[in-house]
Every structure is written in C-alpha cells, then in structure tokens.
Backbone as a ProteinNet text record, in pm:
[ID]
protein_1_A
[PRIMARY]
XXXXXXXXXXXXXXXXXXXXXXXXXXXXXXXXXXXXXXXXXXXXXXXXXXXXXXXXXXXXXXXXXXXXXXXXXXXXXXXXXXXXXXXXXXXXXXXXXXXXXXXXXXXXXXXXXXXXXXXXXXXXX
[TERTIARY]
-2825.6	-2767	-2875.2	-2857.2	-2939.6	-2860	-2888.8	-2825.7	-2888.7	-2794.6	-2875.6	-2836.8	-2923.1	-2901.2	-2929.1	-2854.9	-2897.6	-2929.6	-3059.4	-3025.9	-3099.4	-3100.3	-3179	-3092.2	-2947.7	-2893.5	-2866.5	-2807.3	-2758.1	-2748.2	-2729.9	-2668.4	-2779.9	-2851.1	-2943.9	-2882.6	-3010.7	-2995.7	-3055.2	-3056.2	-3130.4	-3253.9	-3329.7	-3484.7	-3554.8	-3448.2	-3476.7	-3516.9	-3567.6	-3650.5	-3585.7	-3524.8	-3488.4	-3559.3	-3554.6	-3607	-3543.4	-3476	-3397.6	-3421.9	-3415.8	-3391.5	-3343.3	-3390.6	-3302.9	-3354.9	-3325.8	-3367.5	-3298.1	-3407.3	-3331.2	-3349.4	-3276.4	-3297.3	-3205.7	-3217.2	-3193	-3311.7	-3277	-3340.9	-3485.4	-3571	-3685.2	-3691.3	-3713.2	-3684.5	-3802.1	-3889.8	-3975.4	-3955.9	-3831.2	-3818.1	-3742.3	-3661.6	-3586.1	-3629.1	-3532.8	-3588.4	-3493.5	-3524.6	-3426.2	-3394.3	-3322.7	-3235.3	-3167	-3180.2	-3101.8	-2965.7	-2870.6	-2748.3	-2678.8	-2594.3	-2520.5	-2403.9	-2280.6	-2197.1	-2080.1	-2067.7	-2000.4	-1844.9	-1777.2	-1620.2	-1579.9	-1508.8	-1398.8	-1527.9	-1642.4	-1731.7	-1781.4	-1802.9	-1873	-2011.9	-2024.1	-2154.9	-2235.6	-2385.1	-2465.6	-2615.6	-2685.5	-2806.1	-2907.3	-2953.5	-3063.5	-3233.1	-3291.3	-3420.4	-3412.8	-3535.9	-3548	-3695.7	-3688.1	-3817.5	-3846.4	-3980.1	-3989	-3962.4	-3988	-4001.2	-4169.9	-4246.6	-4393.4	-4416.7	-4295.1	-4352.1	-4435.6	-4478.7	-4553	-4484.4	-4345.8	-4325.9	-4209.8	-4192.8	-4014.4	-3943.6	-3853.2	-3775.2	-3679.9	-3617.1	-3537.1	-3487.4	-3348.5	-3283.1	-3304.3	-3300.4	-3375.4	-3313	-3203.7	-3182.7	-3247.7	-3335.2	-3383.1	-3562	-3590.5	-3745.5	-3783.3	-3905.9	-4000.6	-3991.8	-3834.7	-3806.7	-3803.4	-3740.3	-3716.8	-3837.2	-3843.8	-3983.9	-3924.3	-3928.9	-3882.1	-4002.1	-4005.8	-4124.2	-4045.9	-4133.8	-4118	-4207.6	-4207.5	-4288	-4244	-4310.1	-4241.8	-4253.5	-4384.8	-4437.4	-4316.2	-4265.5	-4140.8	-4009.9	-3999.5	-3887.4	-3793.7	-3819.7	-3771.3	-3788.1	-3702.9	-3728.3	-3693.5	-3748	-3724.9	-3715.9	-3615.8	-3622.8	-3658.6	-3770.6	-3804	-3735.6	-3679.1	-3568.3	-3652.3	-3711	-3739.5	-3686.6	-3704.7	-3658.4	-3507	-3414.8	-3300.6	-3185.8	-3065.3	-2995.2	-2858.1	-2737.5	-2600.2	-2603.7	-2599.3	-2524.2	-2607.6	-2680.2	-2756	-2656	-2556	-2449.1	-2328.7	-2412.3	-2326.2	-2354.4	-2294.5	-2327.1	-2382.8	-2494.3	-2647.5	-2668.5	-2640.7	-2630.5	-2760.1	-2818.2	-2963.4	-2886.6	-2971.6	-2866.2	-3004.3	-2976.5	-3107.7	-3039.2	-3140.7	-3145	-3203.7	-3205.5	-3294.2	-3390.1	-3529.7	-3623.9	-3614.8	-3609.2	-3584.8	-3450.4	-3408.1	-3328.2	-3351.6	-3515.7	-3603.4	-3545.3	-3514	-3501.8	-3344.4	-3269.8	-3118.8	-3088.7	-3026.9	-2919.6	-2790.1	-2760.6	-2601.8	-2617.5	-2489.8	-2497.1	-2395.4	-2366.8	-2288.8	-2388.6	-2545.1	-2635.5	-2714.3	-2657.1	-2707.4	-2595.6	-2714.9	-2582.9	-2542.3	-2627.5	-2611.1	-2596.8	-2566.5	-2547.8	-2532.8	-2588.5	-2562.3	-2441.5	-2409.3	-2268.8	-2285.3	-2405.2	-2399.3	-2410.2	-2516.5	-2557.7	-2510.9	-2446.8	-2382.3	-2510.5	-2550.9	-2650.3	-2514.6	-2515.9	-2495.2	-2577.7	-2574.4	-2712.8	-2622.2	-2627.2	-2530.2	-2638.5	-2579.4	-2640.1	-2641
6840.6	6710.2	6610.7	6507.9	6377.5	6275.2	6229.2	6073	6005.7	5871	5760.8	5630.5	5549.2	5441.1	5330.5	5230.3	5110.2	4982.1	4886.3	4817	4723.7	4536.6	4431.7	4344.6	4357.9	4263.4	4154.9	4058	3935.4	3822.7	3687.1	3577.4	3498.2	3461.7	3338.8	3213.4	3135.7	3045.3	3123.3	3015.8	3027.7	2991.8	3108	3107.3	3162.2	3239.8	3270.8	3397.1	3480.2	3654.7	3714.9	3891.2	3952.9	4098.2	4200.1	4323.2	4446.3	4466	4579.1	4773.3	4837.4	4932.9	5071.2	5186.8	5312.7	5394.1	5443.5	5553.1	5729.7	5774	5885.3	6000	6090.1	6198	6350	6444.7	6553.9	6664.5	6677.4	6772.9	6659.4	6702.2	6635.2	6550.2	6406.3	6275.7	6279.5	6317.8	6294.8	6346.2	6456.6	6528.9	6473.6	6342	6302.2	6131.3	6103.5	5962.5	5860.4	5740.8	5690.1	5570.8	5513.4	5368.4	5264.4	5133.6	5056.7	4982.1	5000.6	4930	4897.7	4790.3	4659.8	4654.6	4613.1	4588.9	4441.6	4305.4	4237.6	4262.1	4172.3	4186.2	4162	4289	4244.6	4264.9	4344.6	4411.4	4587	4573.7	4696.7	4780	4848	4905.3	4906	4804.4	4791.4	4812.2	4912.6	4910.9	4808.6	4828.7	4708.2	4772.1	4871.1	4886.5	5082.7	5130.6	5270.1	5335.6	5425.2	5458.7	5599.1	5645.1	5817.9	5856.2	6000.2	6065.8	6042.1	6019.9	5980.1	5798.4	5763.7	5651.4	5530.7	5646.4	5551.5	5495.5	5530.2	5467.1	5374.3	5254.2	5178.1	5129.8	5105.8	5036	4919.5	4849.2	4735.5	4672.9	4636.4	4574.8	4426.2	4388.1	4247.7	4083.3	4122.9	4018.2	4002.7	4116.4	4046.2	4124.1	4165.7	4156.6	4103.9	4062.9	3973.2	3904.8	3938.4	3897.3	3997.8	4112.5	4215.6	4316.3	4402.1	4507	4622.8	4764.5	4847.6	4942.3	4978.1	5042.1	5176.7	5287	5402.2	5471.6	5474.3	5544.1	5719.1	5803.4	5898.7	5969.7	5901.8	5965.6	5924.2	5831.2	5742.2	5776	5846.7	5882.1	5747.4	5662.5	5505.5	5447.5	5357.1	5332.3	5192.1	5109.5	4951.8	4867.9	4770.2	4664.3	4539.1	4472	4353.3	4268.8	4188.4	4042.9	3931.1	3892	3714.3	3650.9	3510.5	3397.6	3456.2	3441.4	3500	3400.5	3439.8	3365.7	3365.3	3268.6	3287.6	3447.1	3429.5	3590	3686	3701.6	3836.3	3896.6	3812	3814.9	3938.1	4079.6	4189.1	4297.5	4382.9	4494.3	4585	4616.4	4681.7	4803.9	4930.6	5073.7	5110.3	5230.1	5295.8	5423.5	5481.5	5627.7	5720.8	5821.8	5939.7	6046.9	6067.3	6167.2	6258.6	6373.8	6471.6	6418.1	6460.5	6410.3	6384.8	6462.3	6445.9	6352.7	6290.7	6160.3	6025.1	6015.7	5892.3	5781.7	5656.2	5573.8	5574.5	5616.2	5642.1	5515.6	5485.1	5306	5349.7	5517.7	5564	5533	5526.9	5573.5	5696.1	5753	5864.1	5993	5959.7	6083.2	6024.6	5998.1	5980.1	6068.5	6140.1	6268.6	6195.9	6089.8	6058	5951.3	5863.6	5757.2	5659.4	5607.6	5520	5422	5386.4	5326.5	5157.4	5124.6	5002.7	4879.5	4767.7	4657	4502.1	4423.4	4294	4228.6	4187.7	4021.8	3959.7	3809	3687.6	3569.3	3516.5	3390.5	3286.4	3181.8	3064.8	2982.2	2892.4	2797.1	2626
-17407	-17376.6	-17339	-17367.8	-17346	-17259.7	-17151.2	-17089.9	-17151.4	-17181.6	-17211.8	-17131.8	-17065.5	-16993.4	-17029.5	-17077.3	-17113.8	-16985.7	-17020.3	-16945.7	-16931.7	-16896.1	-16931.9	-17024.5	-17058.8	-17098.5	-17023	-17067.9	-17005.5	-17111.1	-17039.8	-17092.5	-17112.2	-17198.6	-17261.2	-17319	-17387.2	-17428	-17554.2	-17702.8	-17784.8	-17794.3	-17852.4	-17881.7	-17748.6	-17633.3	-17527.2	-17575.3	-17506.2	-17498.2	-17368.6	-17477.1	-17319.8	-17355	-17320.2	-17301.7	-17261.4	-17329.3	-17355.9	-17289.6	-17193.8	-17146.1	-17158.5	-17229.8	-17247.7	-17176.1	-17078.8	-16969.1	-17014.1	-17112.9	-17047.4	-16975.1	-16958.8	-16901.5	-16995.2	-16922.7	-16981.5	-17076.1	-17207.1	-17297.1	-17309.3	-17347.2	-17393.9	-17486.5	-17435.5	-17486.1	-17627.2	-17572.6	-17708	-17806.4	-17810	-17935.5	-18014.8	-17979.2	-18064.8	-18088.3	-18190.9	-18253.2	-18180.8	-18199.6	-18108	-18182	-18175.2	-18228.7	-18148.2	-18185.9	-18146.3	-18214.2	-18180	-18270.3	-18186.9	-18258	-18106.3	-18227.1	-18187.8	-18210.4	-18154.6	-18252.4	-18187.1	-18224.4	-18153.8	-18114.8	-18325.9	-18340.9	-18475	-18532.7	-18536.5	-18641.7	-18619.8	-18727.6	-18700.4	-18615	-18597	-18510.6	-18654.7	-18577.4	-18720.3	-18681.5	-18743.4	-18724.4	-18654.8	-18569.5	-18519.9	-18565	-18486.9	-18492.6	-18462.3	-18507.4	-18454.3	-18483.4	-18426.9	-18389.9	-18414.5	-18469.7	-18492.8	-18334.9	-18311.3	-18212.6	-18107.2	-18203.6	-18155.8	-18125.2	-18216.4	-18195.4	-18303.6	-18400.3	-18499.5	-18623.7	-18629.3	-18721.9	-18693.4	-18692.7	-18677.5	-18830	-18773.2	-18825.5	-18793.5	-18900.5	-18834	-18949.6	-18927.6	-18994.2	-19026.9	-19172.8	-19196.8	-19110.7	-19054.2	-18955.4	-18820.2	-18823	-18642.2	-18681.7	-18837.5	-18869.8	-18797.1	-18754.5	-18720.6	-18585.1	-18533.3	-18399.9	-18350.8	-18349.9	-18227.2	-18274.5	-18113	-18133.3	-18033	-18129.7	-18065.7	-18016.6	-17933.6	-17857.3	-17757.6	-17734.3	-17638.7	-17573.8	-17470.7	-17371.2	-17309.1	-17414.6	-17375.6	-17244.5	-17158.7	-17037.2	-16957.5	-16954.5	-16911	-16952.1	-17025	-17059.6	-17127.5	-17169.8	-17205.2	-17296.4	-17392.7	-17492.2	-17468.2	-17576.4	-17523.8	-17651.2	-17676.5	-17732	-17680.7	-17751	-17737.9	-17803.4	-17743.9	-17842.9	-17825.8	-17919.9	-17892.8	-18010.9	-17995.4	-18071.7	-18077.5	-17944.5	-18011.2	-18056.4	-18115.1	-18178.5	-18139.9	-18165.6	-18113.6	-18204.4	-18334	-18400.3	-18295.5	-18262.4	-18200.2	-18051.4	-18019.3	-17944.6	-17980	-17855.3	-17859.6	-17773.2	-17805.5	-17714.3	-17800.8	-17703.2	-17734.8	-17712.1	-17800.7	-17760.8	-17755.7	-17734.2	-17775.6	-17807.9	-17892.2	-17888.8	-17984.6	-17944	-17996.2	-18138.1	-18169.1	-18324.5	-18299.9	-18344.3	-18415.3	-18497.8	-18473.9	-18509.1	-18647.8	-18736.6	-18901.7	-18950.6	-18839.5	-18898.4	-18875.6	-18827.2	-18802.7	-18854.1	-18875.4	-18895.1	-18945.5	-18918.8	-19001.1	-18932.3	-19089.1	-19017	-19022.6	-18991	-19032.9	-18850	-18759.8	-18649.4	-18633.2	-18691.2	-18756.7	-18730.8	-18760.4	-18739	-18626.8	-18487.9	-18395.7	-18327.2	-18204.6	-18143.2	-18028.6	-17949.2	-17804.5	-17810.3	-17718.6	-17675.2	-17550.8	-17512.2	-17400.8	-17365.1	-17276.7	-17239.6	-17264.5	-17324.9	-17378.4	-17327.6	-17343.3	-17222.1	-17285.5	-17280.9	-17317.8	-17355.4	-17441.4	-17495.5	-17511.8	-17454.8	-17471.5	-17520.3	-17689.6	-17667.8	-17683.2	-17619.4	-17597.2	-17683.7	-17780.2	-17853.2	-17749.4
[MASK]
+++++++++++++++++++++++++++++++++++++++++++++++++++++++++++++++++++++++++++++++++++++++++++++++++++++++++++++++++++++++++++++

C-alpha cells in the first residue's frame, strides 16, 4: 500500500504560479512512477504530467507543456508539480497517484494503483 497526500492548492489569479505537493508514505516511493491528473466539474479525469520512478524521464500533456514541471524527491518521499503561467481552464481538482514502475508515463489513470484524496486549483480570470 502507498498513502498519497496532496497539497498546495488554492485560489489564484491568472498567469499566477502554485506548487503542487504529494507526500507519500507506505511501500517504497521510489519504486513506483508517479503522475499528475486533475479533473474539472462535468469532465473527465485527464492526464496532466508524470514521472519515471528515478526521475529522469517526464511527461505532460500538450495543454500545460511548457507551463507545468513535474519533479520528485525520493529522499523526501514527495513528488511535486510546478504550475506557472496558469490559466482559468487549468481550474480543478489535482490528484497525484503512483504506478508500477513499467507504466511510466501512462496517460490511462486506469493503470495507476493509488491515489491521493485530491487538492482544489482555482484560476480566476
């Protein structure tokens, strides 16, 4: 089993920057890959960003490229999204949730086993 803790959401403005939080604990964090996916109201849960198990490789979905940065500290047990330049659409709730290492970058969230209880972004235009 894995906990996962989300946390660092809140309410912005646009083109504001927030910093995103996954704490976990349990089985050994570094063995698995980790992801970010947010979901707004009347959509689906949609890929955001993810990360190998080491760290060197990400990913990210072409709506928040070049703006968001997913990063992990495995001494820390924590994984983190960076949001800048953010936008009204980027307005949702922000899961982190872990893989088995050999499903690195999956934009299914279907092959993610864990999950966190999920942190609100608000970007007010």
């Amino acid at each position: 089993q894995v906990q996962l803790v989300e946390s660092g959401g809140g309410l912005v403005q646009t083109g504001d920057s927030l910093r995103l939080s996954c704490a976990a604990s349990g089985r050994t964090f570094s063995s698995y890959a980790m992801g970010w996916f947010r979901q707004a109201p009347g959509k689906e849960r949609e890929f955001v960003a993810g990360i190998s198990w080491r760290g060197g490789r990400t990913y990210y979905a072409d709506s928040v490229k070049g703006r968001f940065a997913i990063s992990r500290d495995n001494a820390k047990n924590t994984a983190y999204l960076q949001m800048n330049s953010l936008k009204p659409e980027d307005t949702a709730v922000y899961y982190c949730a872990a893989a088995p290492a050999y499903r690195s970058g999956s934009y299914y969230y279907t092959e993610y086993d864990y999950w966190g209880q999920g942190t609100q972004v608000t970007v007010s235009s």
